[in-house]
Coordinates of N, CA, C and O and ligand atoms in Angstrom, one line a residue:
M2 N 104.5 96.1 108.9 CA 105.3 96.3 106.8 C 104.1 96.0 106.0 O 103.1 94.8 106.7
L3 N 103.4 96.4 105.0 CA 103.0 96.6 103.9 C 103.0 96.1 102.8 O 104.8 97.2 102.0
D4 N 102.9 95.2 101.9 CA 103.5 94.9 100.6 C 102.2 95.2 99.9 O 101.2 94.3 100.1
V5 N 102.6 96.1 98.7 CA 101.2 96.6 97.7 C 101.8 95.6 96.9 O 102.5 95.5 96.3
G6 N 100.5 94.9 96.6 CA 100.2 94.1 95.1 C 101.2 93.0 95.1 O 101.9 91.8 94.8
C7 N 100.6 92.0 97.1 CA 101.1 91.1 97.2 C 100.9 89.6 96.7 O 101.8 88.6 96.9
G8 N 100.0 89.9 95.5 CA 99.8 88.4 94.8 C 99.4 87.6 95.8 O 98.8 87.4 97.0
T9 N 100.0 86.2 96.0 CA 99.9 85.3 96.8 C 100.4 84.7 98.1 O 100.6 84.3 98.5
G10 N 101.3 85.9 98.5 CA 101.9 86.3 99.6 C 103.2 85.9 99.9 O 103.5 85.9 100.4
E11 N 103.8 85.6 98.7 CA 104.7 85.2 98.5 C 106.2 85.4 99.9 O 106.7 85.1 100.7
L12 N 106.3 87.4 99.6 CA 107.2 87.7 100.5 C 106.6 87.9 101.7 O 107.5 87.4 102.7
L13 N 105.4 88.2 102.2 CA 105.2 88.2 102.8 C 105.3 86.7 103.9 O 105.8 86.9 104.9
A14 N 104.9 85.6 103.5 CA 105.2 83.9 104.2 C 106.7 84.3 104.6 O 106.7 83.9 105.6
R15 N 107.8 84.7 103.8 CA 109.2 84.6 103.7 C 109.2 85.0 105.5 O 110.1 85.2 106.6
L16 N 108.9 86.6 105.0 CA 109.0 87.4 106.1 C 108.6 87.3 107.5 O 108.7 87.8 108.1
A17 N 107.5 86.6 107.1 CA 106.5 86.1 108.5 C 106.9 84.9 109.1 O 107.8 84.9 110.5
A18 N 108.2 84.3 108.9 CA 109.1 83.2 108.6 C 110.5 83.5 109.5 O 110.4 83.3 110.5
K19 N 110.4 84.7 108.8 CA 112.2 85.4 109.6 C 111.9 86.0 110.5 O 112.7 86.1 111.7
Y20 N 110.6 86.9 110.8 CA 110.4 87.7 111.7 C 109.1 87.2 112.3 O 108.2 88.2 111.7
P21 N 108.8 87.0 113.2 CA 107.4 86.1 113.7 C 106.5 87.3 114.3 O 106.1 87.6 114.5
A22 N 107.6 88.4 115.0 CA 107.0 89.3 116.3 C 106.2 90.4 114.6 O 105.7 91.2 115.6
A23 N 106.9 90.4 113.7 CA 106.3 91.7 113.2 C 104.9 91.8 112.6 O 104.8 91.2 112.2
H24 N 104.8 93.1 112.4 CA 103.2 93.0 112.0 C 103.3 93.6 110.6 O 103.6 93.8 110.1
L25 N 102.9 92.6 109.8 CA 102.6 92.6 108.1 C 101.1 92.3 108.3 O 100.6 92.1 108.1
S26 N 101.3 93.5 106.6 CA 99.8 93.7 106.2 C 100.3 93.3 104.6 O 101.3 93.8 104.0
G27 N 99.3 92.7 103.7 CA 99.2 93.3 102.4 C 98.0 93.6 101.3 O 97.2 93.3 101.6
L28 N 98.2 93.8 100.2 CA 97.1 95.1 99.7 C 96.9 93.8 98.1 O 98.1 93.9 97.3
D29 N 95.9 93.6 97.7 CA 96.1 93.1 96.3 C 94.8 93.5 95.3 O 93.7 93.0 96.3
P30 N 94.9 93.7 94.5 CA 93.2 94.6 93.7 C 93.0 92.9 93.6 O 91.2 92.5 93.2
V31 N 93.1 91.6 93.2 CA 93.0 90.1 93.0 C 92.3 89.1 93.9 O 93.1 89.3 95.1
P32 N 91.0 89.5 94.8 CA 91.0 89.0 95.9 C 91.4 87.1 95.4 O 91.6 86.4 96.8
E33 N 91.1 86.4 94.5 CA 91.5 85.0 94.9 C 93.0 84.9 94.5 O 93.0 84.0 95.1
M34 N 93.9 86.1 94.1 CA 95.7 86.1 94.8 C 95.2 86.0 96.5 O 96.0 85.3 96.9
L35 N 94.6 86.3 96.9 CA 94.6 86.5 98.6 C 94.2 85.8 99.2 O 94.4 85.2 100.2
E36 N 93.5 84.4 98.4 CA 92.9 83.6 98.8 C 93.6 82.5 98.9 O 94.0 82.1 100.3
V37 N 94.3 82.6 98.1 CA 96.2 81.7 97.7 C 96.7 81.9 99.1 O 97.3 81.5 99.9
A38 N 96.9 83.4 99.2 CA 98.0 83.7 100.3 C 97.4 83.5 101.7 O 98.1 83.2 103.0
R39 N 96.0 84.0 101.7 CA 95.9 83.6 103.0 C 95.8 81.7 103.8 O 96.4 81.7 104.6
E40 N 96.0 81.3 102.5 CA 96.0 79.4 103.1 C 97.5 79.5 103.2 O 97.9 78.4 104.4
K41 N 98.6 80.2 103.1 CA 100.4 79.8 103.3 C 100.0 81.2 104.8 O 101.5 81.0 105.7
L42 N 99.3 82.0 105.2 CA 99.7 83.0 106.4 C 99.0 82.9 107.5 O 97.8 82.2 107.2
S43 N 99.4 82.9 108.5 CA 98.8 83.2 109.9 C 97.6 84.1 109.7 O 98.0 85.4 108.8
E44 N 96.4 84.1 110.7 CA 96.0 85.0 111.0 C 95.8 86.3 111.2 O 95.5 87.4 110.6
R45 N 97.5 86.1 111.9 CA 98.0 87.7 112.7 C 98.4 88.7 111.1 O 98.3 89.8 111.1
V46 N 98.3 88.4 110.0 CA 98.8 88.9 108.7 C 97.4 89.4 108.1 O 96.4 88.5 107.6
E47 N 97.6 90.7 107.8 CA 96.3 91.4 107.9 C 96.4 91.2 105.8 O 97.1 91.7 105.6
L48 N 95.5 90.9 105.5 CA 95.2 90.9 103.6 C 93.9 91.5 103.3 O 92.9 91.6 104.1
R49 N 93.9 92.8 102.8 CA 93.1 93.7 102.1 C 92.9 93.1 100.8 O 94.2 93.5 100.2
V50 N 91.9 93.7 100.2 CA 91.7 94.4 98.8 C 91.5 95.5 98.2 O 91.6 96.4 98.7
G51 N 92.5 95.6 97.7 CA 92.6 97.2 97.3 C 93.5 97.2 95.9 O 94.2 96.4 95.6
W52 N 93.9 99.0 95.7 CA 94.8 99.1 94.8 C 95.9 100.3 95.1 O 95.4 101.2 96.1
A53 N 96.6 100.2 94.6 CA 98.1 101.1 94.8 C 97.5 102.5 95.2 O 98.2 102.9 96.1
N54 N 96.6 103.2 94.4 CA 96.5 104.4 94.3 C 95.6 104.8 95.1 O 95.0 106.0 95.4
E55 N 94.9 103.9 96.3 CA 93.8 104.3 97.7 C 94.2 103.0 98.2 O 93.6 102.1 98.3
L56 N 95.0 103.2 99.4 CA 95.1 102.4 100.1 C 94.6 102.4 101.6 O 94.1 103.1 101.7
P57 N 93.9 101.2 101.5 CA 92.9 101.5 102.5 C 93.3 101.8 104.0 O 92.7 100.7 104.8
W58 N 94.3 102.5 104.5 CA 94.7 102.4 105.9 C 94.7 104.1 105.8 O 95.3 104.6 104.9
P59 N 94.8 105.1 107.1 CA 95.2 105.1 107.7 C 97.0 106.4 107.3 O 97.5 105.3 107.2
E60 N 97.2 107.4 107.4 CA 98.3 107.6 107.3 C 99.5 107.1 107.9 O 98.5 106.9 109.5
A61 N 100.5 107.8 107.7 CA 101.9 107.3 109.6 C 101.3 105.4 109.5 O 101.7 105.5 111.1
S62 N 100.1 105.0 108.7 CA 100.4 103.3 109.6 C 101.7 102.3 109.6 O 101.2 101.3 110.1
F63 N 102.9 102.4 109.1 CA 103.4 101.4 108.4 C 105.0 102.2 108.8 O 105.2 103.2 108.2
D64 N 106.3 101.0 109.6 CA 107.3 101.4 108.9 C 108.0 101.0 107.7 O 108.9 102.1 107.4
L65 N 107.0 100.3 107.1 CA 108.0 100.0 105.6 C 106.9 99.8 104.6 O 105.9 99.1 104.7
V66 N 107.1 100.2 103.6 CA 105.8 100.0 102.8 C 106.9 99.4 101.1 O 108.1 99.7 100.7
V67 N 106.7 98.0 100.9 CA 107.5 96.9 99.6 C 106.4 97.0 98.5 O 105.0 96.9 98.9
S68 N 107.0 97.4 97.7 CA 106.3 97.1 95.8 C 107.1 95.6 95.4 O 108.0 95.9 95.4
C69 N 106.9 94.5 95.0 CA 107.3 93.6 94.4 C 106.8 93.1 93.1 O 106.2 92.5 92.8
N70 N 107.5 93.9 92.1 CA 107.1 93.2 90.8 C 105.7 93.8 90.2 O 105.0 92.3 89.9
M71 N 105.2 94.8 90.5 CA 104.2 95.2 90.9 C 103.7 96.4 90.1 O 102.7 97.1 89.4
F72 N 105.3 97.1 90.1 CA 104.9 98.8 89.4 C 104.4 99.0 88.5 O 104.0 99.5 88.0
H73 N 104.7 97.8 87.1 CA 104.5 97.8 85.9 C 103.2 97.8 86.2 O 102.9 97.8 84.5
Y74 N 102.1 97.7 86.4 CA 101.3 97.2 86.0 C 100.3 98.8 87.0 O 98.7 99.5 86.8
I75 N 101.4 99.6 87.3 CA 100.1 100.7 87.4 C 100.2 101.8 86.4 O 101.2 102.6 85.8
T76 N 99.3 102.8 86.8 CA 98.9 103.6 85.5 C 99.3 104.8 85.9 O 99.4 106.0 84.5
H77 N 99.3 105.0 86.5 CA 99.6 106.9 87.4 C 100.5 106.4 88.6 O 100.5 106.4 89.8
P78 N 101.9 106.2 88.4 CA 102.9 106.5 88.8 C 103.3 106.6 89.8 O 103.5 106.6 91.2
V79 N 103.4 108.5 89.6 CA 103.7 109.2 91.0 C 102.9 109.1 92.1 O 102.8 109.1 92.9
A80 N 101.2 109.7 91.6 CA 100.2 109.1 92.5 C 100.8 107.9 93.2 O 100.1 107.8 94.5
A81 N 100.3 107.2 92.7 CA 101.1 105.7 93.7 C 102.3 106.2 94.8 O 101.9 105.0 95.9
V82 N 103.4 106.2 94.0 CA 103.9 106.5 95.3 C 103.9 107.6 96.8 O 104.0 107.0 97.5
Q83 N 103.3 109.1 95.4 CA 102.8 109.3 96.9 C 102.0 108.7 98.0 O 101.7 109.3 98.9
E84 N 100.9 107.7 97.6 CA 99.7 107.2 98.5 C 100.8 106.1 99.4 O 100.2 106.5 100.4
M85 N 101.6 105.4 98.4 CA 102.6 104.8 99.7 C 103.2 104.9 100.5 O 102.9 105.0 101.7
E86 N 103.9 106.6 100.4 CA 104.1 107.3 101.4 C 102.9 107.9 102.7 O 104.0 107.9 103.1
R87 N 102.6 107.9 101.9 CA 101.3 108.9 102.4 C 100.9 107.0 104.0 O 100.6 107.5 105.2
V88 N 100.8 106.6 103.5 CA 101.0 105.2 104.5 C 102.0 105.0 105.5 O 101.9 104.7 106.4
L89 N 102.8 105.7 105.2 CA 104.4 105.5 105.9 C 104.7 106.4 107.2 O 104.1 107.5 106.6
R90 N 105.1 106.0 108.1 CA 105.5 106.9 109.0 C 106.3 107.8 108.7 O 107.9 107.5 108.0
P91 N 106.3 109.0 109.6 CA 108.0 109.5 108.7 C 109.1 109.2 109.5 O 109.4 108.6 110.3
G92 N 110.2 109.0 108.5 CA 111.8 108.1 108.8 C 111.2 106.6 108.0 O 112.1 106.1 107.7
G93 N 109.8 106.3 108.2 CA 109.8 105.0 107.2 C 110.4 104.9 106.0 O 110.9 105.9 105.1
R94 N 110.3 103.2 105.5 CA 111.1 102.8 104.3 C 110.0 102.9 103.2 O 109.7 101.6 103.2
L95 N 110.2 103.5 101.9 CA 109.6 102.6 100.7 C 110.9 102.3 100.3 O 111.7 102.2 99.4
V96 N 110.6 100.4 99.6 CA 111.0 99.6 98.6 C 110.7 99.3 97.6 O 109.7 98.5 97.5
I97 N 110.8 100.0 96.6 CA 110.3 98.8 94.7 C 111.5 97.9 94.0 O 111.9 99.0 94.1
T98 N 110.2 97.0 94.1 CA 111.8 95.7 93.0 C 110.8 96.1 92.2 O 109.5 95.1 91.7
D99 N 111.4 96.4 90.9 CA 110.7 95.6 89.3 C 111.3 95.7 88.3 O 112.5 96.1 88.4
W100 N 111.4 94.8 87.3 CA 111.6 94.9 86.3 C 112.7 96.5 85.8 O 112.2 97.4 85.9
C101 N 113.9 96.1 85.4 CA 114.9 97.2 84.5 C 114.6 97.2 83.0 O 115.0 96.3 82.3
D102 N 114.5 97.9 83.1 CA 114.4 98.5 81.1 C 115.8 98.8 80.6 O 116.0 98.9 79.4
D103 N 116.4 99.1 81.6 CA 118.2 99.1 81.2 C 118.6 97.7 81.0 O 120.0 97.4 80.0
Y104 N 117.6 96.4 80.6 CA 118.4 95.2 80.1 C 117.6 95.0 78.8 O 116.3 94.9 79.6
L105 N 118.2 94.6 78.0 CA 117.4 94.0 76.8 C 116.1 93.2 76.9 O 114.6 94.0 75.8
A106 N 115.9 92.3 77.4 CA 115.4 91.5 77.9 C 114.0 92.1 78.1 O 112.3 92.2 77.9
C107 N 113.6 92.8 78.8 CA 113.0 93.6 79.6 C 112.0 94.8 78.5 O 111.3 94.8 78.9
R108 N 113.2 95.2 78.1 CA 112.4 96.3 77.0 C 112.2 95.5 75.9 O 110.7 96.2 75.9
V109 N 112.3 94.8 75.7 CA 111.7 93.6 75.4 C 110.6 93.1 75.5 O 109.0 93.4 74.3
C110 N 110.3 92.6 76.7 CA 109.1 92.0 77.3 C 108.1 93.5 77.6 O 106.9 93.0 77.1
N111 N 108.9 94.2 77.7 CA 108.0 95.7 78.3 C 107.4 95.7 76.6 O 105.8 96.2 76.9
V112 N 107.9 96.4 75.6 CA 106.8 97.0 74.3 C 105.9 95.5 74.1 O 104.7 95.4 73.5
Y113 N 106.4 94.2 73.9 CA 105.3 93.2 73.2 C 104.4 92.9 74.6 O 103.2 93.0 74.2
L114 N 104.3 93.3 76.0 CA 102.9 93.2 76.8 C 102.2 94.5 76.9 O 101.2 94.7 76.7
R115 N 103.3 95.3 76.1 CA 102.5 96.8 76.3 C 101.2 96.7 74.9 O 100.2 97.2 74.9
L116 N 101.6 95.6 74.1 CA 100.6 95.3 73.0 C 100.0 94.7 72.9 O 98.7 94.4 72.8
T117 N 100.2 93.5 73.7 CA 99.5 92.0 73.7 C 98.4 91.9 75.6 O 97.9 91.4 75.5
S118 N 99.2 93.3 76.9 CA 98.2 92.9 78.0 C 97.6 94.6 78.2 O 98.4 94.9 78.1
K119 N 96.2 93.9 78.8 CA 95.7 95.1 78.8 C 96.0 95.4 80.5 O 96.5 96.7 80.5
S120 N 96.3 94.7 81.6 CA 97.2 95.4 82.9 C 98.4 95.9 82.3 O 98.9 96.0 83.5
H121 N 99.1 95.1 81.6 CA 100.7 95.2 81.5 C 100.5 97.6 81.6 O 100.2 97.7 80.3
Y122 N 101.6 97.8 82.3 CA 101.2 99.6 81.8 C 102.9 99.5 81.1 O 103.0 100.4 80.8
K123 N 104.0 99.8 82.0 CA 105.2 100.2 81.9 C 106.3 100.0 82.6 O 106.1 99.2 83.8
T124 N 107.1 99.4 81.9 CA 108.6 99.6 82.9 C 109.4 100.5 82.7 O 109.7 101.0 81.7
Y125 N 110.3 100.8 83.7 CA 111.3 101.7 83.7 C 112.5 101.5 83.0 O 113.3 100.5 84.0
R126 N 113.8 102.4 83.4 CA 115.1 102.4 83.0 C 115.5 103.3 84.5 O 113.9 104.0 84.8
Q127 N 116.3 102.9 84.4 CA 116.9 103.5 86.2 C 116.6 104.8 85.9 O 116.1 105.5 87.0
A128 N 117.1 105.6 85.2 CA 116.5 107.3 84.8 C 115.7 107.4 85.0 O 114.9 108.6 85.4
E129 N 114.3 107.0 84.4 CA 113.3 107.1 84.4 C 112.7 106.9 86.1 O 112.1 107.9 86.7
C130 N 113.1 106.5 86.3 CA 113.0 105.5 87.7 C 113.0 106.5 89.1 O 112.4 107.3 89.7
A131 N 114.2 106.8 88.9 CA 114.8 108.8 89.7 C 114.4 109.9 89.2 O 114.1 110.3 90.2
A132 N 113.5 109.7 88.1 CA 112.5 110.7 87.4 C 111.4 110.8 88.0 O 110.8 111.9 88.8
L133 N 111.2 109.8 88.0 CA 110.0 109.4 88.9 C 109.6 109.8 89.9 O 108.9 110.2 90.7
L134 N 110.7 109.1 90.9 CA 110.8 109.1 92.5 C 110.9 110.5 92.4 O 110.4 111.4 93.8
K135 N 111.7 111.2 92.1 CA 112.0 112.5 91.8 C 110.7 113.8 91.9 O 110.5 114.2 92.8
E136 N 109.9 113.1 91.1 CA 108.5 114.3 90.8 C 107.5 113.9 91.8 O 106.5 114.9 92.6
A137 N 107.9 113.0 92.1 CA 106.9 112.2 93.5 C 107.5 112.6 95.1 O 106.9 112.6 96.3
G138 N 108.9 113.1 95.0 CA 108.9 114.2 96.1 C 110.2 113.3 96.9 O 110.3 113.4 97.6
H139 N 110.6 112.6 95.8 CA 112.1 111.2 96.4 C 113.0 111.9 95.8 O 113.9 110.6 94.8
A140 N 113.9 113.1 95.9 CA 115.1 113.7 94.4 C 116.8 112.8 95.4 O 117.3 112.1 94.7
L141 N 116.1 112.3 96.6 CA 117.6 110.9 97.3 C 117.4 109.8 96.6 O 117.9 109.0 97.7
A142 N 116.1 109.1 96.1 CA 116.0 107.7 96.7 C 117.2 106.9 95.7 O 118.4 107.8 95.0
H143 N 117.4 106.1 96.6 CA 118.5 105.5 96.1 C 117.9 104.3 95.5 O 116.9 103.2 95.6
I144 N 118.4 104.6 93.9 CA 118.0 103.2 93.1 C 119.5 102.3 92.3 O 120.5 102.9 92.1
E145 N 119.2 101.0 92.9 CA 120.2 100.0 91.9 C 119.8 98.7 91.3 O 118.8 98.4 91.1
R146 N 120.5 98.8 90.1 CA 120.1 98.0 89.4 C 120.8 96.4 89.1 O 122.1 96.5 89.6
Y147 N 120.0 95.6 88.8 CA 121.4 93.9 89.0 C 120.7 93.0 88.2 O 119.2 92.8 88.0
K148 N 121.0 92.1 87.6 CA 121.1 91.1 86.6 C 120.6 90.1 88.0 O 121.9 89.5 88.7
I149 N 119.7 89.4 87.8 CA 119.2 88.3 88.6 C 120.0 86.8 87.9 O 119.7 85.2 88.6
N150 N 120.0 86.6 86.5 CA 120.4 85.4 85.9 C 121.1 86.1 84.5 O 121.0 87.3 84.5
W151 N 121.3 85.3 83.3 CA 121.8 86.1 82.5 C 120.8 86.6 81.4 O 121.7 87.5 80.7
L152 N 119.6 86.5 81.8 CA 119.1 87.1 80.7 C 117.9 87.9 81.5 O 117.7 89.7 81.3
W153 N 117.7 88.2 83.0 CA 116.5 89.6 83.3 C 117.2 90.2 84.3 O 118.3 89.5 85.3
G154 N 117.3 91.4 84.6 CA 117.4 92.6 85.2 C 116.0 93.2 86.0 O 115.7 93.2 85.0
L155 N 116.7 93.4 87.0 CA 115.5 94.2 88.2 C 116.2 95.1 88.1 O 117.2 95.8 88.6
M156 N 114.9 96.3 89.3 CA 116.0 97.3 90.0 C 115.2 97.9 91.3 O 114.2 96.9 91.3
T157 N 116.0 98.0 92.2 CA 115.3 98.0 93.5 C 115.5 99.7 94.0 O 116.7 99.6 93.5
A158 N 114.4 100.3 94.2 CA 114.3 102.0 94.8 C 114.1 101.8 96.1 O 112.7 101.5 96.3
I159 N 115.0 102.1 96.8 CA 115.0 102.7 98.5 C 115.1 104.0 98.4 O 115.6 105.1 98.3
A160 N 113.9 104.7 99.1 CA 113.1 106.4 99.7 C 113.1 105.9 101.2 O 112.3 105.4 101.7
E161 N 113.7 107.2 101.9 CA 112.7 106.9 102.8 C 112.1 108.3 103.0 O 112.1 109.4 102.8
K162 N 110.8 108.4 103.8 CA 110.0 109.7 104.2 C 110.5 110.5 104.9 O 111.1 110.1 105.9
P163 N 110.6 111.6 105.0 CA 110.9 112.6 105.2 C 110.8 112.9 107.1 O 109.4 113.0 107.4
T164 N 111.1 113.1 108.0 CA 111.1 113.6 109.6 C 110.5 114.1 109.4 O 110.9 115.3 109.0
L165 N 109.5 114.7 110.2 CA 108.9 116.4 111.2 C 110.1 116.7 111.3 O 110.9 115.9 112.2
S166 N 110.5 118.5 110.7 CA 111.5 118.8 111.7 C 110.3 119.6 112.8 O 109.1 120.2 112.6
Ligands
SAM218 C1 103.5 90.0 89.1 S1 102.4 89.6 90.6 C2 103.6 90.4 92.1 C3 103.3 89.4 93.3 C4 104.2 89.4 94.3 N1 104.3 90.5 94.6 C5 104.9 88.6 94.1 O1 106.4 89.2 93.9 O2 105.1 87.7 93.9 C6 102.0 91.7 90.3 C7 100.6 91.6 92.0 O3 100.2 93.0 91.8 C8 98.8 93.3 91.6 N2 98.6 94.3 91.3 C9 98.4 94.9 89.8 N3 98.0 96.0 89.8 C10 97.8 96.5 90.7 C11 97.1 98.1 91.5 N4 96.7 98.8 90.6 N5 97.9 98.3 93.4 C12 98.2 97.0 93.8 N6 98.2 95.6 92.9 C13 98.0 95.4 91.6 C14 98.4 92.1 91.0 O4 97.3 91.6 91.0 C15 99.1 90.6 90.5 O5 99.5 90.5 92.3

């Protein structure tokens, strides 16, 4: 499993504890984030510096590729989805979780961060996310949006890479 934009490795640490036999990899462009991740992860977990639109693995390397709270940084989202799919094996799953612009608080934050933060690019409504995934070749992606508290809402998109026929 690959976590794209793994940051300080929280998700990888939880997965490593729950699935000790799984082969886990993480990628992030910020070496300092990976240094923090390294401290909490065993050497079995592979960590690489890199960007979502140029993943340093050959095609069909993973059963599962996830990205959590990272997608709003991506400047070329369709290309990034296609790159994540490249490293998935046929039948493998892509799971993307990020803020959802259908919730007012996210929308306000998105506007504010677009004006003030160089690294923030854009958050999406559920329908925009569906259109983006369709453009990347995933017309049948399942997308669910949900509140995590009274203020904040996320969405998770799950898409399967077609198997070879
Ligand atoms: C808000 S943090 C989330 C970290 C982690 N996924 C989590 O949920 O705890 C976003 C991470 O995405 C990384 N990031 C930003 N742009 C990226 C890109 N183009 N490709 C891959 N990772 C990126 C950042 O360095 C940062 O570590």
